[in-house]
Amino acid sequence: MLNVIPTSFPTLLAELEVGQHLYWEVAGLKIHGQVFLTSWFVIAVLVLVSFIATRKVERVPSGFQNLMEYALEFIRDLAKNQIGEKEYRPWVPFVGTLFLFIFVSNWSGALVPWKLIHLPSGELAAPTNDINTTVALALLTSLAYFYAGFSKRGLGYFSRYIEPTPILLPINILEDFTKPLSLSFRLFGNILADELVVAVLVLLVPLFVPLPVMILGLFTSAIQALIFATLAAAYIGEAMEGHGAEEHE
Amino acid sequence: MNVMFLLAEESGGLFDLDATLPLMAIQFVILAVILNAVFYQPLGKAIDDRNDYVRSSLAESKERLAQAEKVAEQYARELAETRRRAQAIVAEAQAEAQEIAAQELAEAQREAQAQREQAQAELDQQKQQAFQELEKQVDGLSTQVLDKLLSV
């Protein structure tokens, strides 16, 4: 058993498992089963809700359609603010799926009592609790903004590396590595830390005391989803715009 | 990866990157495609359609309002015109009536005058006739008186 907490509390913290995974073997490759199980749950929720919302589209929306239209308007506003009125439309599905997937993942980790389901090894938690998920999302974001830059500006995209002066060339190149790194670690760290804090508090004081921390966790989870989607949209918008590309972060 | 963290064993740990990463990426892209088909496209279309509908109805109602205002203005203009015409007609009719009344009054006066003159003339004539007759009788009587006197 691997515990984050010093080994002087072995009995008390025996349940707290970090860095343990349920390994599946697919074509000779190891994958983390618990991440996929919860991510399938998240995907199923998203697809189901979308399906219910668009089953009968009406001009005057009600029920789920209203809720999902609110979500869509929110995502559109987010993309429009970061990418710009002219270019944002093709990027709404990517940015929106980032937001929805991360948001539902985070909240499912906080709200669904996964601990009741026992796995042979590891435990079920938010998919964003695993570094693989966040790195995958961050690398996809990198690919997306490279694609956006090249499709919009062709080879002129490279000119942004020597703007405003060629002296910044190393820093600009470094940015392409720090962006996915910071994106993935920010999300991973926040979600993992939140779940650990809640778990530790639940172990120490099972009743009522962890509640404010849980609520704070819900808040930070939502904020993290928003930050990830906003930054992804900002990177895409920055890659597409011509000059003065260093406005964001 | 495992050397990075004290928590890690030879297998597992917090920073255990493996085939989960590409599979998760593929899964995410598939999710984006599915959501694009069942969520972003239909609902986006619904929102855009609604915006178009609201915009077009707004434009239409503005146009209708302008039209209604135009019609009301025309109506007011026509009303004023008709009022003026009615007043003119009334004035004209009054003038005409006055004229007719004056004319008739004058005619009646003239007629009365004429009748009076005629009556006067008749009266004069009768008076003259009566005088003549009287004179004749006087003449007759006087001759008779004379005859009588002479014959006596």
Short mmCIF file of C-alpha atoms in Angstrom, two decimals:
data_model
loop_
_atom_site.label_atom_id
_atom_site.label_comp_id
_atom_site.label_asym_id
_atom_site.label_seq_id
_atom_site.Cartn_x
_atom_site.Cartn_y
_atom_site.Cartn_z
CA MET A 1 0.00 0.00 0.00
CA LEU A 2 1.18 3.44 -0.83
CA ASN A 3 0.32 6.25 1.47
CA VAL A 4 0.96 9.93 1.05
CA ILE A 5 1.02 10.33 4.76
CA PRO A 6 4.04 9.39 6.86
CA THR A 7 4.04 5.76 7.94
CA SER A 8 3.51 6.60 11.60
CA PHE A 9 -0.24 6.37 10.99
CA PRO A 10 -0.38 3.10 9.10
CA THR A 11 -3.59 1.76 10.57
CA LEU A 12 -5.53 5.00 10.46
CA LEU A 13 -4.74 5.80 6.86
CA ALA A 14 -4.76 2.33 5.47
CA GLU A 15 -7.61 3.21 3.18
CA LEU A 16 -5.99 6.18 1.54
CA GLU A 17 -4.55 4.97 -1.73
CA VAL A 18 -2.60 7.18 -4.06
CA GLY A 19 -0.66 6.17 -7.12
CA GLN A 20 -2.27 2.78 -7.30
CA HIS A 21 -3.91 1.75 -10.47
CA LEU A 22 -6.11 -0.98 -11.78
CA TYR A 23 -4.00 -2.25 -14.65
CA TRP A 24 -5.53 -3.62 -17.80
CA GLU A 25 -3.53 -5.13 -20.57
CA VAL A 26 -4.59 -4.10 -24.06
CA ALA A 27 -2.45 -5.44 -26.94
CA GLY A 28 0.49 -5.74 -24.61
CA LEU A 29 0.13 -2.16 -23.35
CA LYS A 30 -0.69 -1.25 -19.79
CA ILE A 31 -3.59 1.10 -19.23
CA HIS A 32 -5.28 2.43 -16.13
CA GLY A 33 -8.61 0.72 -15.91
CA GLN A 34 -10.15 2.86 -13.16
CA VAL A 35 -9.57 6.01 -15.24
CA PHE A 36 -11.34 4.50 -18.21
CA LEU A 37 -14.24 3.25 -16.13
CA THR A 38 -15.00 6.68 -14.72
CA SER A 39 -14.30 8.42 -18.01
CA TRP A 40 -16.82 6.14 -19.70
CA PHE A 41 -19.29 7.10 -17.05
CA VAL A 42 -18.58 10.80 -17.73
CA ILE A 43 -18.86 10.29 -21.49
CA ALA A 44 -22.11 8.38 -21.06
CA VAL A 45 -23.54 11.17 -18.91
CA LEU A 46 -22.56 13.83 -21.43
CA VAL A 47 -23.87 11.94 -24.44
CA LEU A 48 -27.07 10.98 -22.67
CA VAL A 49 -27.82 14.51 -21.48
CA SER A 50 -27.02 15.91 -24.94
CA PHE A 51 -29.23 13.30 -26.51
CA ILE A 52 -32.13 14.09 -24.18
CA ALA A 53 -31.62 17.80 -24.72
CA THR A 54 -31.73 17.58 -28.51
CA ARG A 55 -34.31 14.84 -28.88
CA LYS A 56 -37.03 17.36 -29.61
CA VAL A 57 -35.58 20.78 -30.34
CA GLU A 58 -38.10 23.54 -29.85
CA ARG A 59 -38.02 27.22 -30.48
CA VAL A 60 -39.06 27.93 -26.92
CA PRO A 61 -36.71 25.72 -24.94
CA SER A 62 -37.62 23.93 -21.75
CA GLY A 63 -36.13 21.39 -19.39
CA PHE A 64 -32.88 19.82 -20.51
CA GLN A 65 -32.81 21.74 -23.75
CA ASN A 66 -32.85 24.97 -21.78
CA LEU A 67 -30.04 23.76 -19.51
CA MET A 68 -27.86 22.61 -22.37
CA GLU A 69 -28.56 25.76 -24.37
CA TYR A 70 -27.36 27.72 -21.39
CA ALA A 71 -24.21 25.58 -21.34
CA LEU A 72 -23.73 26.06 -25.07
CA GLU A 73 -24.19 29.81 -24.85
CA PHE A 74 -21.67 29.89 -22.02
CA ILE A 75 -19.14 27.92 -24.09
CA ARG A 76 -19.77 30.07 -27.13
CA ASP A 77 -19.20 33.22 -25.13
CA LEU A 78 -16.02 31.77 -23.72
CA ALA A 79 -14.72 30.83 -27.17
CA LYS A 80 -15.86 34.12 -28.66
CA ASN A 81 -14.09 36.15 -25.99
CA GLN A 82 -10.81 34.30 -26.41
CA ILE A 83 -10.71 33.50 -30.12
CA GLY A 84 -12.69 36.36 -31.58
CA GLU A 85 -16.03 36.82 -33.27
CA LYS A 86 -14.78 35.80 -36.72
CA GLU A 87 -12.94 32.57 -36.02
CA TYR A 88 -14.52 31.06 -32.94
CA ARG A 89 -17.22 28.89 -34.47
CA PRO A 90 -15.18 25.88 -35.66
CA TRP A 91 -13.50 25.74 -32.24
CA VAL A 92 -16.66 25.61 -30.15
CA PRO A 93 -16.84 21.78 -30.18
CA PHE A 94 -13.23 21.38 -29.05
CA VAL A 95 -13.26 24.04 -26.35
CA GLY A 96 -16.76 23.06 -25.26
CA THR A 97 -15.90 19.38 -24.98
CA LEU A 98 -12.81 20.28 -22.96
CA PHE A 99 -14.93 22.28 -20.57
CA LEU A 100 -17.77 19.79 -20.30
CA PHE A 101 -15.54 16.74 -19.99
CA ILE A 102 -13.34 18.28 -17.31
CA PHE A 103 -16.27 19.80 -15.48
CA VAL A 104 -18.32 16.62 -15.37
CA SER A 105 -15.20 14.58 -14.53
CA ASN A 106 -14.32 16.83 -11.61
CA TRP A 107 -17.82 16.94 -10.25
CA SER A 108 -18.38 13.23 -10.70
CA GLY A 109 -15.21 12.70 -8.67
CA ALA A 110 -16.57 14.92 -5.94
CA LEU A 111 -20.24 13.96 -5.98
CA VAL A 112 -20.48 10.29 -6.99
CA PRO A 113 -19.60 7.96 -4.12
CA TRP A 114 -17.13 5.94 -6.13
CA LYS A 115 -15.54 4.52 -2.98
CA LEU A 116 -18.52 2.23 -2.52
CA ILE A 117 -17.39 0.25 -5.57
CA HIS A 118 -14.38 -1.82 -4.67
CA LEU A 119 -11.75 -2.55 -7.24
CA PRO A 120 -9.04 -5.22 -6.95
CA SER A 121 -6.45 -2.48 -7.02
CA GLY A 122 -6.62 1.31 -6.95
CA GLU A 123 -9.89 3.16 -6.60
CA LEU A 124 -12.36 4.97 -8.74
CA ALA A 125 -12.04 8.75 -8.81
CA ALA A 126 -12.35 11.62 -11.22
CA PRO A 127 -10.63 10.84 -14.53
CA THR A 128 -8.82 14.17 -14.24
CA ASN A 129 -7.22 12.76 -11.10
CA ASP A 130 -4.86 10.83 -13.34
CA ILE A 131 -1.89 12.54 -14.97
CA ASN A 132 -2.49 10.60 -18.20
CA THR A 133 -5.86 12.25 -18.74
CA THR A 134 -4.66 15.78 -18.10
CA VAL A 135 -1.54 15.33 -20.24
CA ALA A 136 -3.68 13.89 -23.02
CA LEU A 137 -6.01 16.91 -22.88
CA ALA A 138 -3.08 19.34 -22.71
CA LEU A 139 -1.30 17.73 -25.67
CA LEU A 140 -4.52 17.81 -27.67
CA THR A 141 -4.72 21.52 -26.86
CA SER A 142 -1.16 21.96 -28.14
CA LEU A 143 -2.01 20.12 -31.33
CA ALA A 144 -5.15 22.23 -31.68
CA TYR A 145 -3.36 25.53 -31.45
CA PHE A 146 -0.58 24.43 -33.79
CA TYR A 147 -3.22 23.31 -36.25
CA ALA A 148 -5.11 26.58 -35.82
CA GLY A 149 -1.96 28.63 -36.37
CA PHE A 150 -0.83 26.71 -39.44
CA SER A 151 -4.24 26.55 -41.07
CA LYS A 152 -4.76 30.27 -40.55
CA ARG A 153 -1.33 31.68 -41.30
CA GLY A 154 0.62 28.93 -43.05
CA LEU A 155 4.36 29.10 -42.53
CA GLY A 156 3.93 32.67 -41.37
CA TYR A 157 3.02 31.09 -38.10
CA PHE A 158 6.72 30.71 -37.34
CA SER A 159 7.15 34.46 -37.44
CA ARG A 160 5.54 34.65 -34.03
CA TYR A 161 8.60 33.01 -32.51
CA ILE A 162 10.68 36.07 -33.32
CA GLU A 163 8.09 38.59 -32.24
CA PRO A 164 8.44 41.17 -30.85
CA THR A 165 12.21 40.65 -31.07
CA PRO A 166 14.35 37.67 -32.11
CA ILE A 167 15.92 37.81 -28.67
CA LEU A 168 12.79 36.20 -27.27
CA LEU A 169 13.13 33.20 -29.57
CA PRO A 170 14.22 30.76 -26.84
CA ILE A 171 11.47 31.91 -24.52
CA ASN A 172 8.88 31.62 -27.26
CA ILE A 173 10.01 28.09 -28.06
CA LEU A 174 10.02 27.24 -24.39
CA GLU A 175 6.45 28.45 -24.16
CA ASP A 176 5.30 25.62 -26.41
CA PHE A 177 6.55 23.22 -23.76
CA THR A 178 5.42 25.12 -20.71
CA LYS A 179 1.88 25.54 -21.99
CA PRO A 180 0.89 21.86 -22.00
CA LEU A 181 2.97 21.27 -18.90
CA SER A 182 1.26 23.99 -16.91
CA LEU A 183 -2.17 23.06 -18.25
CA SER A 184 -1.86 19.41 -17.33
CA PHE A 185 -0.19 19.87 -13.96
CA ARG A 186 -2.54 22.62 -12.87
CA LEU A 187 -5.58 20.46 -13.46
CA PHE A 188 -4.03 17.28 -12.15
CA GLY A 189 -2.62 18.94 -9.04
CA ASN A 190 -5.79 20.75 -8.15
CA ILE A 191 -8.06 17.76 -8.50
CA LEU A 192 -5.73 15.33 -6.80
CA ALA A 193 -5.01 17.73 -3.96
CA ASP A 194 -8.68 18.37 -3.46
CA GLU A 195 -9.52 14.69 -3.33
CA LEU A 196 -6.63 14.04 -0.95
CA VAL A 197 -7.65 16.83 1.39
CA VAL A 198 -11.20 15.57 1.47
CA ALA A 199 -10.05 11.98 1.99
CA VAL A 200 -7.69 12.90 4.80
CA LEU A 201 -10.32 15.02 6.53
CA VAL A 202 -12.90 12.28 6.18
CA LEU A 203 -10.46 9.84 7.75
CA LEU A 204 -9.67 12.16 10.63
CA VAL A 205 -13.12 13.62 11.32
CA PRO A 206 -15.81 11.73 9.47
CA LEU A 207 -18.72 14.05 10.22
CA PHE A 208 -19.49 17.62 9.08
CA VAL A 209 -15.92 18.94 9.22
CA PRO A 210 -15.06 17.87 5.67
CA LEU A 211 -18.23 19.49 4.27
CA PRO A 212 -16.84 23.02 3.77
CA VAL A 213 -13.77 21.54 2.14
CA MET A 214 -15.98 19.44 -0.13
CA ILE A 215 -17.94 22.52 -1.15
CA LEU A 216 -14.70 24.37 -1.75
CA GLY A 217 -13.64 21.36 -3.81
CA LEU A 218 -16.74 21.65 -5.98
CA PHE A 219 -15.95 25.31 -6.50
CA THR A 220 -12.31 24.76 -7.44
CA SER A 221 -13.29 21.86 -9.69
CA ALA A 222 -15.61 24.09 -11.67
CA ILE A 223 -13.00 26.83 -11.77
CA GLN A 224 -10.36 24.41 -13.05
CA ALA A 225 -12.62 23.30 -15.88
CA LEU A 226 -13.24 26.92 -16.77
CA ILE A 227 -9.52 27.78 -16.59
CA PHE A 228 -8.51 24.86 -18.78
CA ALA A 229 -11.10 25.64 -21.45
CA THR A 230 -10.39 29.38 -21.33
CA LEU A 231 -6.63 28.89 -21.63
CA ALA A 232 -7.06 26.39 -24.47
CA ALA A 233 -9.26 28.89 -26.31
CA ALA A 234 -6.80 31.68 -25.54
CA TYR A 235 -3.88 29.66 -26.96
CA ILE A 236 -5.87 28.88 -30.09
CA GLY A 237 -6.87 32.50 -30.50
CA GLU A 238 -3.31 33.65 -29.89
CA ALA A 239 -1.96 31.23 -32.51
CA MET A 240 -4.40 32.58 -35.07
CA GLU A 241 -3.98 36.28 -34.53
CA GLY A 242 -1.27 38.15 -36.38
CA HIS A 243 0.81 40.44 -34.21
CA GLY A 244 1.22 41.09 -30.53
CA ALA A 245 0.61 37.44 -29.76
CA GLU A 246 1.93 37.70 -26.20
CA GLU A 247 -1.18 39.20 -24.67
CA HIS A 248 -2.38 36.07 -22.94
CA GLU A 249 -0.44 34.60 -20.05
CA MET B 1 8.90 8.55 -14.82
CA ASN B 2 8.94 6.59 -11.65
CA VAL B 3 12.15 8.04 -10.30
CA MET B 4 10.41 11.37 -10.06
CA PHE B 5 8.41 10.54 -7.04
CA LEU B 6 9.07 8.83 -3.80
CA LEU B 7 5.63 7.33 -3.88
CA ALA B 8 6.28 5.36 -7.00
CA GLU B 9 7.06 1.70 -7.14
CA GLU B 10 8.47 0.05 -10.20
CA SER B 11 4.91 -0.06 -11.45
CA GLY B 12 2.32 2.55 -10.54
CA GLY B 13 2.66 5.88 -8.81
CA LEU B 14 1.26 9.30 -9.37
CA PHE B 15 3.19 10.07 -12.51
CA ASP B 16 2.69 6.78 -14.22
CA LEU B 17 2.38 7.68 -17.88
CA ASP B 18 1.44 4.80 -20.11
CA ALA B 19 -0.93 3.82 -22.92
CA THR B 20 -3.77 5.46 -21.00
CA LEU B 21 -2.61 8.79 -22.41
CA PRO B 22 -3.06 8.18 -26.18
CA LEU B 23 -6.20 6.13 -25.61
CA MET B 24 -7.67 8.91 -23.49
CA ALA B 25 -6.78 11.41 -26.21
CA ILE B 26 -8.50 9.29 -28.87
CA GLN B 27 -11.47 8.80 -26.60
CA PHE B 28 -11.67 12.55 -26.04
CA VAL B 29 -11.59 13.28 -29.77
CA ILE B 30 -14.34 10.72 -30.33
CA LEU B 31 -16.36 12.36 -27.55
CA ALA B 32 -15.87 15.74 -29.22
CA VAL B 33 -17.09 14.32 -32.54
CA ILE B 34 -20.12 12.68 -30.93
CA LEU B 35 -21.02 15.79 -28.95
CA ASN B 36 -20.58 17.85 -32.10
CA ALA B 37 -23.18 15.69 -33.80
CA VAL B 38 -25.69 15.38 -30.95
CA PHE B 39 -25.13 18.61 -29.06
CA TYR B 40 -23.24 21.51 -30.64
CA GLN B 41 -24.74 21.28 -34.13
CA PRO B 42 -28.44 20.83 -33.31
CA LEU B 43 -28.53 23.17 -30.34
CA GLY B 44 -26.30 25.71 -32.06
CA LYS B 45 -28.64 25.62 -35.00
CA ALA B 46 -31.61 26.02 -32.68
CA ILE B 47 -30.01 29.07 -31.05
CA ASP B 48 -29.06 30.60 -34.38
CA ASP B 49 -32.49 29.93 -35.81
CA ARG B 50 -34.09 31.53 -32.80
CA ASN B 51 -31.84 34.56 -33.12
CA ASP B 52 -32.73 34.85 -36.79
CA TYR B 53 -36.39 34.47 -35.98
CA VAL B 54 -36.25 37.16 -33.29
CA ARG B 55 -34.28 39.46 -35.55
CA SER B 56 -36.61 39.00 -38.51
CA SER B 57 -39.75 39.36 -36.41
CA LEU B 58 -38.30 42.49 -34.86
CA ALA B 59 -37.56 43.94 -38.29
CA GLU B 60 -40.99 42.95 -39.51
CA SER B 61 -42.76 44.50 -36.56
CA LYS B 62 -40.70 47.66 -36.93
CA GLU B 63 -41.74 47.83 -40.54
CA ARG B 64 -45.34 47.27 -39.57
CA LEU B 65 -45.14 49.97 -36.94
CA ALA B 66 -43.74 52.40 -39.48
CA GLN B 67 -46.51 51.46 -41.87
CA ALA B 68 -49.15 51.92 -39.21
CA GLU B 69 -47.73 55.30 -38.31
CA LYS B 70 -47.79 56.27 -41.94
CA VAL B 71 -51.40 55.20 -42.26
CA ALA B 72 -52.33 57.09 -39.10
CA GLU B 73 -50.61 60.18 -40.40
CA GLN B 74 -52.40 59.90 -43.70
CA TYR B 75 -55.66 59.42 -41.89
CA ALA B 76 -55.04 62.54 -39.82
CA ARG B 77 -54.20 64.46 -42.95
CA GLU B 78 -57.31 63.27 -44.70
CA LEU B 79 -59.39 64.07 -41.66
CA ALA B 80 -58.08 67.62 -41.57
CA GLU B 81 -58.67 67.97 -45.28
CA THR B 82 -62.22 66.70 -44.97
CA ARG B 83 -62.91 69.01 -42.08
CA ARG B 84 -61.70 71.96 -44.06
CA ARG B 85 -63.80 70.93 -46.99
CA ALA B 86 -66.85 70.48 -44.79
CA GLN B 87 -66.36 73.91 -43.30
CA ALA B 88 -66.01 75.35 -46.76
CA ILE B 89 -69.21 73.65 -47.84
CA VAL B 90 -71.05 74.92 -44.79
CA ALA B 91 -69.79 78.43 -45.39
CA GLU B 92 -70.73 78.24 -49.01
CA ALA B 93 -74.17 76.94 -48.21
CA GLN B 94 -74.68 79.67 -45.65
CA ALA B 95 -73.63 82.31 -48.13
CA GLU B 96 -75.89 80.85 -50.75
CA ALA B 97 -78.80 80.69 -48.36
CA GLN B 98 -78.24 84.26 -47.32
CA GLU B 99 -78.12 85.32 -50.91
CA ILE B 100 -81.30 83.47 -51.70
CA ALA B 101 -83.02 84.91 -48.69
CA ALA B 102 -81.95 88.42 -49.63
CA GLN B 103 -83.05 87.87 -53.17
CA GLU B 104 -86.43 86.58 -52.17
CA LEU B 105 -86.87 89.32 -49.67
CA ALA B 106 -86.10 91.89 -52.32
CA GLU B 107 -88.43 90.22 -54.76
CA ALA B 108 -91.19 90.05 -52.22
CA GLN B 109 -90.71 93.69 -51.41
CA ARG B 110 -90.75 94.53 -55.07
CA GLU B 111 -93.86 92.50 -55.58
CA ALA B 112 -95.55 94.09 -52.62
CA GLN B 113 -94.58 97.47 -53.91
CA ALA B 114 -95.95 96.60 -57.31
CA GLN B 115 -99.18 95.33 -55.85
CA ARG B 116 -99.48 98.40 -53.74
CA GLU B 117 -98.88 100.60 -56.75
CA GLN B 118 -101.35 98.65 -58.77
CA ALA B 119 -103.93 98.88 -56.04
CA GLN B 120 -103.22 102.61 -55.77
CA ALA B 121 -103.62 102.98 -59.51
CA GLU B 122 -106.85 101.03 -59.49
CA LEU B 123 -108.04 103.08 -56.60
CA ASP B 124 -107.12 106.28 -58.41
CA GLN B 125 -108.82 105.08 -61.54
CA GLN B 126 -111.97 104.13 -59.67
CA LYS B 127 -111.88 107.43 -57.86
CA GLN B 128 -111.52 109.23 -61.15
CA GLN B 129 -114.30 107.16 -62.66
CA ALA B 130 -116.49 107.88 -59.68
CA PHE B 131 -115.65 111.57 -60.00
CA GLN B 132 -116.41 111.44 -63.69
CA GLU B 133 -119.69 109.68 -63.04
CA LEU B 134 -120.45 112.10 -60.29
CA GLU B 135 -119.58 114.93 -62.60
CA LYS B 136 -121.82 113.40 -65.25
CA GLN B 137 -124.60 113.09 -62.78
CA VAL B 138 -123.90 116.60 -61.60
CA ASP B 139 -124.03 117.70 -65.18
CA GLY B 140 -127.30 115.77 -65.72
CA LEU B 141 -128.81 117.11 -62.55
CA SER B 142 -127.66 120.58 -63.30
CA THR B 143 -129.18 120.42 -66.79
CA GLN B 144 -132.33 119.01 -65.29
CA VAL B 145 -132.26 121.78 -62.71
CA LEU B 146 -131.64 124.23 -65.48
CA ASP B 147 -134.39 122.78 -67.63
CA LYS B 148 -136.75 122.83 -64.76
CA LEU B 149 -135.88 126.36 -64.00
CA LEU B 150 -136.17 127.42 -67.57
CA SER B 151 -139.35 125.61 -68.14
CA VAL B 152 -140.95 127.07 -65.19
#
